[in-house]
Amino acid sequence: MANTPELSDRPRILVVGGGYVGLYVAMKLQNKVKAHGGVVTVVDPLPYMTYQPFLPEVAGGKIEPRHVTVSHRTHLDNAELITGRVSAVDHANRKAVVVPTDGEPFELGYTDVVMAAGSITKTFPIPGLADEGIGLKSIEEAVALRNKVLERVETASMMSDPAARRRALTFVVVGGGFAGIETITELEDLVRAAVAKTSRVEQDEIRFVMVEAMGRIMPEVTEEQAVWVVEHMRSRGIEVLLNTSLGKAENGKLELTNMPEKTPGETFETDTLVWTAGVQANPMVHSTDFPIEPRGRVRVGTDLRITGDDGPIEGAWAAGDVAAVPDVTGGLPDGTCVPNAQHAVRQAKLLASNIYATRYGVGQVGEYEHKNLGAVAGFGTGKGVAKVLGVQLKGLPAWVAHRGYHGMAMPTFERKFRVAGDWFANLLFKRDITQIADLETPRRGFVEAATPKPKAAAK
């Protein structure tokens, strides 16, 4: 174990993860804790928080990628920031092992710890998935997906081989939840706009396929709304395959399976496979001495303190996707909160208040209780579905509700303003279909220019 780098020796509140929960907890506590002579330390591999509900719009070319991130350095100027990850927590000794992005692991002591490591993409051992698929949990994935889709349309426009052309113009999304539906509809709008700008590709050559293992999509909305969404997608030419799972994805060849019979289904080829079929708690929690429930999340009480068989654990807190927070209003079948931004932001604010009350005796410890306000989803400009406080919306009203809710939920006024500016620009100038080429090989042009060229033979 390396020596600890030069960090504050003040009483420390360690925040593991700088996502939605970690960002809000740190923003709420940084000045208060500093005034009491302590410090809030945030450890995250990324120097920013990502507002994930906007990733489909980033992939679809409607929001500038950086605008859906919130810089830790900008908004946590009174916190201690470490770019790296926490690989283990020994709460019995109040120590965590930190692995910096560049450097050797070191131990870091603390007085309180906040487990806010969030969730990661949930996958299954499907042959070829790791090689062929791409998720949509990060800003980098959204940008890469957008560029790949536009590149495939442009490249296909010059292809003469029918099979290769068909493969390039086939786009598949696995997962019929909110993320999957919003992603495939935004991409369909993006491709439609791109095709309209080229005379070498026809719209009827484009194939979009949604694969969902269950018999319905979007369990957050009513059955009636779910049926309408399927009809809406099919009216746009999107194939919706319910009761269908992905069996194989080797070398771009997809083999589907009919559910629940598990009989062989359709087989076809694609260059673009997007996986949005669920999330799971960050597995780093298994490298702690905290109690873990069957779904892999840290056990917590309604006051957001980590709770074992003998009651709350002093100095240990958790919230968000990584925590099994009891939902006293009725959430998941196991009685815990649904992993979404709506719960995360409210839990983060209460958690910060409860830590401050417990550690410094200011205020009262509260219990988390929040009835889900509903769900909103956007399917491209002017299109969407929503259930808000029991009221069912679809089409333009649902799209307005989607914009309104997420515009308000985006952290910090600065980022709200930037996202609103992107939306306004799109209304004036329409969707941006610019592909950023060579994003993964930015030095290619320089290397080619700097490489000596062979001299032409003398005649």
Coordinates of C-alpha atoms in Angstrom, one line a residue:
M1 CA 0.0 0.0 0.0
A2 CA 1.4 3.4 -1.0
N3 CA 1.8 6.3 1.3
T4 CA -1.2 8.6 1.5
P5 CA -0.9 11.6 -0.8
E6 CA -1.1 15.0 0.7
L7 CA -4.7 15.3 1.8
S8 CA -6.5 17.1 4.6
D9 CA -6.2 15.7 8.1
R10 CA -9.4 17.2 9.2
P11 CA -12.4 15.0 10.3
R12 CA -13.6 13.6 7.0
I13 CA -17.0 12.7 5.5
L14 CA -16.1 10.3 2.7
V15 CA -18.5 10.2 -0.2
V16 CA -18.0 7.1 -2.4
G17 CA -19.2 8.1 -5.8
G18 CA -19.9 11.5 -7.4
G19 CA -23.1 10.7 -9.2
Y20 CA -26.5 12.1 -8.4
V21 CA -26.4 11.2 -4.7
G22 CA -22.8 12.0 -4.2
L23 CA -22.9 15.3 -5.9
Y24 CA -26.0 16.6 -4.0
V25 CA -24.7 15.3 -0.6
A26 CA -21.3 17.0 -1.2
M27 CA -22.9 20.3 -2.4
K28 CA -25.2 20.4 0.6
L29 CA -22.5 19.6 3.2
Q30 CA -19.3 21.1 1.9
N31 CA -19.6 24.6 3.4
K32 CA -21.3 23.4 6.6
V33 CA -18.7 20.8 7.3
K34 CA -15.9 23.2 6.5
A35 CA -17.3 25.7 9.0
H36 CA -17.1 23.0 11.7
G37 CA -13.4 22.3 10.8
G38 CA -14.1 19.1 8.8
V39 CA -13.9 18.2 5.1
V40 CA -16.1 16.4 2.6
T41 CA -14.1 14.1 0.3
V42 CA -15.6 12.8 -2.9
V43 CA -14.0 9.9 -4.7
D44 CA -15.1 9.1 -8.3
P45 CA -13.3 7.8 -11.4
L46 CA -14.9 10.7 -13.4
P47 CA -14.5 14.4 -12.7
Y48 CA -18.2 15.0 -13.3
M49 CA -21.7 13.7 -12.6
T50 CA -23.8 12.6 -15.6
Y51 CA -27.6 13.2 -15.8
Q52 CA -28.4 9.8 -17.3
P53 CA -32.1 10.5 -18.3
F54 CA -30.7 12.8 -21.0
L55 CA -28.4 10.3 -22.6
P56 CA -31.0 9.2 -25.3
E57 CA -31.2 12.9 -26.4
V58 CA -27.4 13.1 -26.5
A59 CA -27.3 10.0 -28.7
G60 CA -30.1 11.5 -30.8
G61 CA -28.2 14.7 -31.4
K62 CA -30.5 17.1 -29.5
I63 CA -28.3 18.0 -26.5
E64 CA -24.6 18.9 -26.5
P65 CA -22.9 16.0 -24.6
R66 CA -21.0 18.2 -22.0
H67 CA -24.3 20.0 -21.0
V68 CA -25.7 16.8 -19.3
T69 CA -22.6 16.6 -17.1
V70 CA -21.9 18.6 -13.9
S71 CA -18.3 19.4 -13.1
H72 CA -17.2 18.4 -9.6
R73 CA -14.4 20.9 -9.7
T74 CA -16.7 23.7 -10.6
H75 CA -19.5 23.0 -8.1
L76 CA -17.6 21.3 -5.3
D77 CA -15.0 24.0 -4.7
N78 CA -15.0 23.5 -0.9
A79 CA -14.8 19.8 -1.1
E80 CA -11.8 17.5 -1.4
L81 CA -11.9 15.7 -4.8
I82 CA -10.0 12.5 -5.7
T83 CA -10.2 11.1 -9.2
G84 CA -10.2 7.4 -8.6
R85 CA -12.3 4.7 -7.1
V86 CA -12.8 3.2 -3.7
S87 CA -12.0 -0.5 -3.9
A88 CA -12.7 -1.5 -0.3
V89 CA -14.2 -0.1 2.9
D90 CA -13.3 -1.4 6.3
H91 CA -15.8 0.5 8.4
A92 CA -14.9 -1.3 11.6
N93 CA -11.6 0.6 11.4
R94 CA -13.0 3.7 9.6
K95 CA -10.7 3.2 6.6
A96 CA -11.2 2.9 2.8
V97 CA -8.8 1.8 0.1
V98 CA -8.6 4.4 -2.7
V99 CA -7.2 3.5 -6.1
P100 CA -6.4 6.8 -7.9
T101 CA -6.6 7.0 -11.7
D102 CA -2.8 7.5 -11.8
G103 CA -0.8 6.1 -8.9
E104 CA -0.7 3.4 -6.2
P105 CA -3.6 2.5 -3.9
F106 CA -3.6 4.1 -0.5
E107 CA -5.7 4.0 2.7
L108 CA -7.9 6.9 3.7
G109 CA -9.5 7.4 7.1
Y110 CA -12.9 9.0 7.7
T111 CA -15.4 9.7 10.4
D112 CA -18.5 9.1 8.3
V113 CA -18.9 7.3 4.9
V114 CA -21.6 7.8 2.3
M115 CA -22.0 4.9 -0.1
A116 CA -23.2 6.5 -3.3
A117 CA -21.5 4.4 -5.9
G118 CA -24.7 4.0 -8.0
S119 CA -25.3 1.3 -10.5
I120 CA -23.8 -0.3 -13.5
T121 CA -25.2 -2.0 -16.6
K122 CA -26.7 -5.4 -15.9
T123 CA -25.7 -7.9 -18.5
F124 CA -26.0 -11.7 -19.0
P125 CA -23.6 -14.3 -20.4
I126 CA -24.8 -14.0 -23.9
P127 CA -22.1 -15.2 -26.5
G128 CA -20.8 -12.2 -28.3
L129 CA -22.6 -9.5 -26.3
A130 CA -19.4 -8.1 -24.7
D131 CA -17.7 -7.8 -28.1
E132 CA -20.7 -6.5 -30.2
G133 CA -22.8 -4.5 -27.8
I134 CA -22.8 -1.0 -26.4
G135 CA -24.6 0.3 -23.3
L136 CA -26.1 3.7 -22.6
K137 CA -25.0 4.5 -19.0
S138 CA -22.3 7.0 -19.7
I139 CA -21.8 10.2 -21.8
E140 CA -19.0 8.4 -23.7
E141 CA -21.4 5.6 -24.7
A142 CA -24.0 8.1 -25.9
V143 CA -21.5 10.1 -28.0
A144 CA -20.0 6.9 -29.5
L145 CA -23.4 5.5 -30.3
R146 CA -24.5 8.7 -32.1
N147 CA -21.3 8.8 -34.2
K148 CA -21.6 5.1 -35.0
V149 CA -25.2 5.4 -36.2
L150 CA -24.4 8.4 -38.4
E151 CA -21.3 6.7 -39.7
R152 CA -23.2 3.5 -40.6
V153 CA -25.7 5.5 -42.6
E154 CA -23.0 7.5 -44.5
T155 CA -20.9 4.4 -45.2
A156 CA -23.9 2.3 -46.3
S157 CA -24.7 5.0 -48.8
M158 CA -21.6 4.0 -50.8
M159 CA -22.0 0.2 -50.4
S160 CA -23.0 -1.9 -53.4
D161 CA -23.2 -5.3 -51.6
P162 CA -26.9 -5.7 -50.6
A163 CA -26.1 -7.9 -47.6
A164 CA -23.4 -5.5 -46.2
R165 CA -25.7 -2.5 -46.8
R166 CA -28.7 -4.2 -45.1
R167 CA -26.4 -5.0 -42.1
A168 CA -25.1 -1.5 -41.8
L169 CA -28.7 0.0 -41.9
T170 CA -30.1 -2.4 -39.2
F171 CA -30.1 -1.0 -35.7
V172 CA -31.1 -3.1 -32.7
V173 CA -32.0 -2.1 -29.1
V174 CA -32.4 -4.8 -26.4
G175 CA -34.5 -3.7 -23.5
G176 CA -38.1 -2.3 -23.4
G177 CA -37.8 -0.1 -20.4
F178 CA -37.7 3.7 -20.4
A179 CA -34.0 3.9 -21.5
G180 CA -34.5 1.4 -24.4
I181 CA -37.7 3.1 -25.7
E182 CA -36.3 6.6 -25.5
T183 CA -33.1 5.5 -27.1
I184 CA -34.6 3.7 -30.1
T185 CA -37.1 6.5 -30.8
E186 CA -34.5 9.2 -30.6
L187 CA -32.1 7.2 -32.9
E188 CA -35.0 6.6 -35.3
D189 CA -35.6 10.4 -35.5
L190 CA -31.8 10.9 -35.9
V191 CA -31.5 8.4 -38.8
R192 CA -34.6 9.8 -40.5
A193 CA -33.1 13.2 -40.5
A194 CA -29.8 11.9 -41.8
V195 CA -31.5 9.9 -44.6
A196 CA -33.4 13.0 -45.6
K197 CA -30.0 14.7 -46.4
T198 CA -28.7 12.0 -48.7
S199 CA -30.0 10.8 -52.0
R200 CA -28.1 7.5 -51.8
V201 CA -30.2 5.9 -49.0
E202 CA -33.9 5.4 -48.9
Q203 CA -36.0 5.5 -45.7
D204 CA -37.5 2.0 -46.5
E205 CA -33.9 0.6 -46.3
I206 CA -33.7 1.5 -42.6
R207 CA -34.5 -1.2 -40.1
F208 CA -35.0 -0.6 -36.3
V209 CA -35.7 -3.6 -34.0
M210 CA -36.7 -3.5 -30.4
V211 CA -36.1 -6.8 -28.5
E212 CA -37.9 -7.3 -25.1
A213 CA -38.1 -10.5 -23.2
M214 CA -41.3 -9.7 -21.4
G215 CA -44.8 -9.6 -22.8
R216 CA -45.0 -5.8 -22.4
I217 CA -42.8 -2.7 -22.3
M218 CA -42.4 0.1 -19.8
P219 CA -43.8 -1.4 -16.6
E220 CA -43.9 2.1 -15.1
V221 CA -46.9 3.2 -17.2
T222 CA -50.3 1.6 -17.5
E223 CA -51.1 -1.4 -19.7
E224 CA -53.1 0.9 -22.0
Q225 CA -50.3 3.3 -22.4
A226 CA -47.8 0.5 -23.0
V227 CA -49.9 -0.8 -25.8
W228 CA -50.2 2.7 -27.3
V229 CA -46.4 3.1 -27.2
V230 CA -45.9 -0.1 -29.1
E231 CA -48.4 1.0 -31.7
H232 CA -46.7 4.4 -31.9
M233 CA -43.3 2.8 -32.5
R234 CA -44.6 0.4 -35.2
S235 CA -46.3 3.4 -36.9
R236 CA -42.7 4.8 -37.3
G237 CA -41.5 1.5 -38.8
I238 CA -39.8 0.2 -35.6
E239 CA -40.2 -3.5 -35.2
V240 CA -41.2 -4.4 -31.6
L241 CA -40.5 -8.0 -30.7
L242 CA -42.1 -8.9 -27.4
N243 CA -41.5 -12.2 -25.6
T244 CA -38.2 -12.3 -27.4
S245 CA -34.7 -12.5 -25.9
L246 CA -31.2 -12.2 -27.4
G247 CA -29.6 -15.7 -27.6
K248 CA -26.3 -14.9 -29.4
A249 CA -24.6 -11.9 -30.9
E250 CA -21.4 -13.3 -32.4
N251 CA -19.7 -11.5 -35.3
G252 CA -22.7 -9.2 -35.8
K253 CA -25.1 -12.1 -36.3
L254 CA -28.0 -12.0 -33.9
E255 CA -29.9 -15.1 -32.9
L256 CA -33.1 -14.4 -31.1
T257 CA -35.1 -16.7 -28.8
N258 CA -38.9 -16.9 -28.5
M259 CA -40.0 -16.7 -24.8
P260 CA -41.1 -18.4 -22.7
E261 CA -40.8 -21.5 -24.9
K262 CA -37.1 -20.7 -25.5
T263 CA -37.4 -21.9 -29.1
P264 CA -35.2 -20.5 -31.9
G265 CA -36.4 -17.2 -33.2
E266 CA -35.3 -14.8 -36.1
T267 CA -31.7 -14.6 -37.2
F268 CA -30.2 -11.5 -38.9
E269 CA -27.1 -9.3 -39.0
T270 CA -26.4 -5.9 -37.6
D271 CA -23.5 -3.6 -37.0
T272 CA -25.3 -1.7 -34.1
L273 CA -26.4 -3.5 -31.0
V274 CA -27.5 -1.4 -28.0
W275 CA -28.1 -3.0 -24.6
T276 CA -30.4 -1.3 -22.2
A277 CA -31.9 -4.3 -20.4
G278 CA -31.5 -3.2 -16.8
V279 CA -29.0 -2.1 -14.1
Q280 CA -27.5 -3.5 -11.0
A281 CA -25.9 -2.0 -7.9
N282 CA -22.2 -1.3 -8.2
P283 CA -20.5 -4.5 -7.2
M284 CA -17.8 -2.7 -5.2
V285 CA -20.3 -2.9 -2.2
H286 CA -19.2 -6.5 -1.9
S287 CA -15.8 -5.3 -0.9
T288 CA -17.1 -3.7 2.3
D289 CA -18.1 -5.0 5.7
F290 CA -21.6 -3.6 5.2
P291 CA -24.8 -5.9 5.1
I292 CA -25.9 -6.7 1.6
E293 CA -29.4 -7.7 0.6
P294 CA -30.3 -10.3 -2.1
R295 CA -30.4 -7.8 -4.9
G296 CA -26.8 -6.8 -4.2
R297 CA -27.6 -3.4 -2.5
V298 CA -26.5 -2.1 0.9
R299 CA -29.2 -2.5 3.5
V300 CA -30.4 0.9 5.0
G301 CA -33.2 2.2 7.2
T302 CA -35.7 4.9 6.4
D303 CA -33.2 7.4 7.9
L304 CA -30.7 6.3 5.3
R305 CA -28.2 4.9 7.8
I306 CA -26.8 1.5 6.8
T307 CA -28.5 -1.0 9.0
G308 CA -27.4 -4.5 10.1
D309 CA -29.2 -7.2 12.1
D310 CA -28.4 -5.3 15.3
G311 CA -29.7 -1.9 14.1
P312 CA -28.1 1.2 12.5
I313 CA -24.4 1.3 12.0
E314 CA -22.9 4.5 13.4
G315 CA -21.2 6.7 10.8
A316 CA -22.4 4.7 7.8
W317 CA -24.9 6.0 5.2
A318 CA -26.2 5.1 1.8
A319 CA -28.7 6.2 -0.8
G320 CA -29.6 5.9 -4.5
D321 CA -29.2 2.9 -6.8
V322 CA -26.6 1.2 -4.5
A323 CA -29.0 1.2 -1.5
A324 CA -32.1 -0.8 -0.6
V325 CA -34.1 2.1 0.8
P326 CA -37.4 1.1 2.3
D327 CA -40.3 2.6 0.4
V328 CA -43.1 3.1 2.9
T329 CA -45.5 4.3 0.1
G330 CA -45.1 1.1 -2.0
G331 CA -42.3 0.6 -4.5
L332 CA -40.7 -2.6 -5.7
P333 CA -42.2 -5.9 -4.8
D334 CA -39.6 -6.2 -2.0
G335 CA -40.8 -2.9 -0.5
T336 CA -37.8 -0.8 -1.5
C337 CA -37.5 2.3 -3.7
V338 CA -37.2 2.1 -7.5
P339 CA -33.7 3.0 -8.7
N340 CA -34.4 6.3 -10.4
A341 CA -33.3 9.9 -10.3
Q342 CA -36.6 11.0 -8.7
H343 CA -35.8 9.0 -5.5
A344 CA -32.0 9.6 -5.6
V345 CA -32.2 13.4 -5.5
R346 CA -34.7 13.4 -2.6
Q347 CA -32.7 10.8 -0.7
A348 CA -29.5 12.7 -1.2
K349 CA -30.9 15.9 0.3
L350 CA -32.3 14.0 3.3
L351 CA -29.1 12.1 3.8
A352 CA -27.1 15.3 3.9
S353 CA -29.5 16.8 6.5
N354 CA -29.4 13.6 8.6
I355 CA -25.6 13.5 8.6
Y356 CA -25.4 17.1 9.7
A357 CA -27.9 16.6 12.4
T358 CA -26.2 13.4 13.7
R359 CA -22.6 14.6 13.5
Y360 CA -23.0 18.3 14.5
G361 CA -26.3 18.3 16.4
V362 CA -28.0 20.8 14.1
G363 CA -31.5 19.9 13.0
Q364 CA -33.5 16.7 13.4
V365 CA -33.0 13.3 11.8
G366 CA -35.8 12.6 9.3
E367 CA -37.3 9.5 7.7
Y368 CA -37.4 9.0 4.0
E369 CA -41.0 9.0 2.6
H370 CA -41.8 9.9 -1.0
K371 CA -44.6 8.8 -3.2
N372 CA -43.6 8.4 -6.8
L373 CA -44.9 11.3 -8.7
G374 CA -45.2 9.2 -11.9
A375 CA -43.1 8.7 -15.0
V376 CA -42.3 10.7 -18.2
A377 CA -40.7 9.6 -21.4
G378 CA -39.9 11.5 -24.6
F379 CA -39.8 9.8 -28.1
G380 CA -38.5 12.7 -30.1
T381 CA -39.7 16.2 -30.7
G382 CA -43.4 16.5 -29.8
K383 CA -43.8 12.8 -29.0
G384 CA -43.9 11.0 -25.6
V385 CA -45.9 9.3 -22.9
A386 CA -46.4 10.1 -19.2
K387 CA -48.3 9.3 -16.1
V388 CA -48.1 12.2 -13.7
L389 CA -50.0 12.0 -10.4
G390 CA -52.3 9.4 -11.9
V391 CA -53.0 11.5 -15.0
Q392 CA -52.2 9.7 -18.3
L393 CA -50.7 11.8 -21.1
K394 CA -49.4 11.0 -24.5
G395 CA -48.1 12.8 -27.6
L396 CA -47.3 16.5 -27.3
P397 CA -48.6 17.0 -23.6
A398 CA -46.4 14.1 -22.5
W399 CA -43.4 15.5 -24.3
V400 CA -44.0 18.9 -22.6
A401 CA -44.2 17.1 -19.2
H402 CA -41.0 15.2 -20.0
R403 CA -39.2 18.4 -20.9
G404 CA -40.5 20.3 -17.8
Y405 CA -39.7 17.6 -15.3
H406 CA -36.2 16.8 -16.5
G407 CA -35.4 20.4 -17.1
M408 CA -36.2 21.1 -13.4
A409 CA -34.4 17.9 -12.2
M410 CA -31.1 18.7 -14.0
P411 CA -28.7 19.8 -11.3
T412 CA -27.4 23.4 -11.1
F413 CA -28.9 26.4 -12.7
E414 CA -25.9 26.7 -15.1
R415 CA -26.6 23.2 -16.6
K416 CA -30.4 23.8 -16.7
F417 CA -29.7 27.0 -18.8
R418 CA -27.3 25.2 -21.2
V419 CA -29.8 22.3 -21.8
A420 CA -32.7 24.7 -22.3
G421 CA -30.5 26.5 -24.8
D422 CA -29.9 23.3 -26.7
W423 CA -33.6 22.6 -26.8
F424 CA -34.4 26.1 -28.1
A425 CA -31.7 25.8 -30.8
N426 CA -33.2 22.5 -31.9
L427 CA -36.6 24.1 -32.3
L428 CA -35.0 26.8 -34.6
F429 CA -32.5 24.7 -36.5
K430 CA -33.7 21.1 -36.0
R431 CA -31.6 18.1 -34.9
D432 CA -27.8 18.2 -35.3
I433 CA -26.7 15.3 -37.5
T434 CA -23.0 16.1 -37.5
Q435 CA -20.8 13.1 -37.1
I436 CA -17.5 13.6 -35.3
A437 CA -15.1 11.4 -37.2
D438 CA -12.0 9.7 -35.8
L439 CA -13.2 10.3 -32.2
E440 CA -11.5 7.1 -31.1
T441 CA -8.3 7.8 -33.2
P442 CA -7.7 11.5 -32.9
R443 CA -4.0 11.2 -33.7
R444 CA -4.5 9.5 -37.1
G445 CA -4.1 12.6 -39.2
F446 CA -1.1 13.8 -37.2
V447 CA 0.6 10.4 -37.4
E448 CA 0.0 10.2 -41.2
A449 CA 1.5 13.7 -41.6
A450 CA 4.5 13.0 -39.4
T451 CA 5.3 9.6 -41.0
P452 CA 8.0 9.9 -43.7
K453 CA 6.8 9.1 -47.1
P454 CA 8.8 7.0 -49.5
K455 CA 10.5 9.0 -52.2
A456 CA 9.2 8.5 -55.7
A457 CA 11.5 6.4 -57.9
A458 CA 13.5 8.4 -60.4
K459 CA 12.3 8.0 -64.0

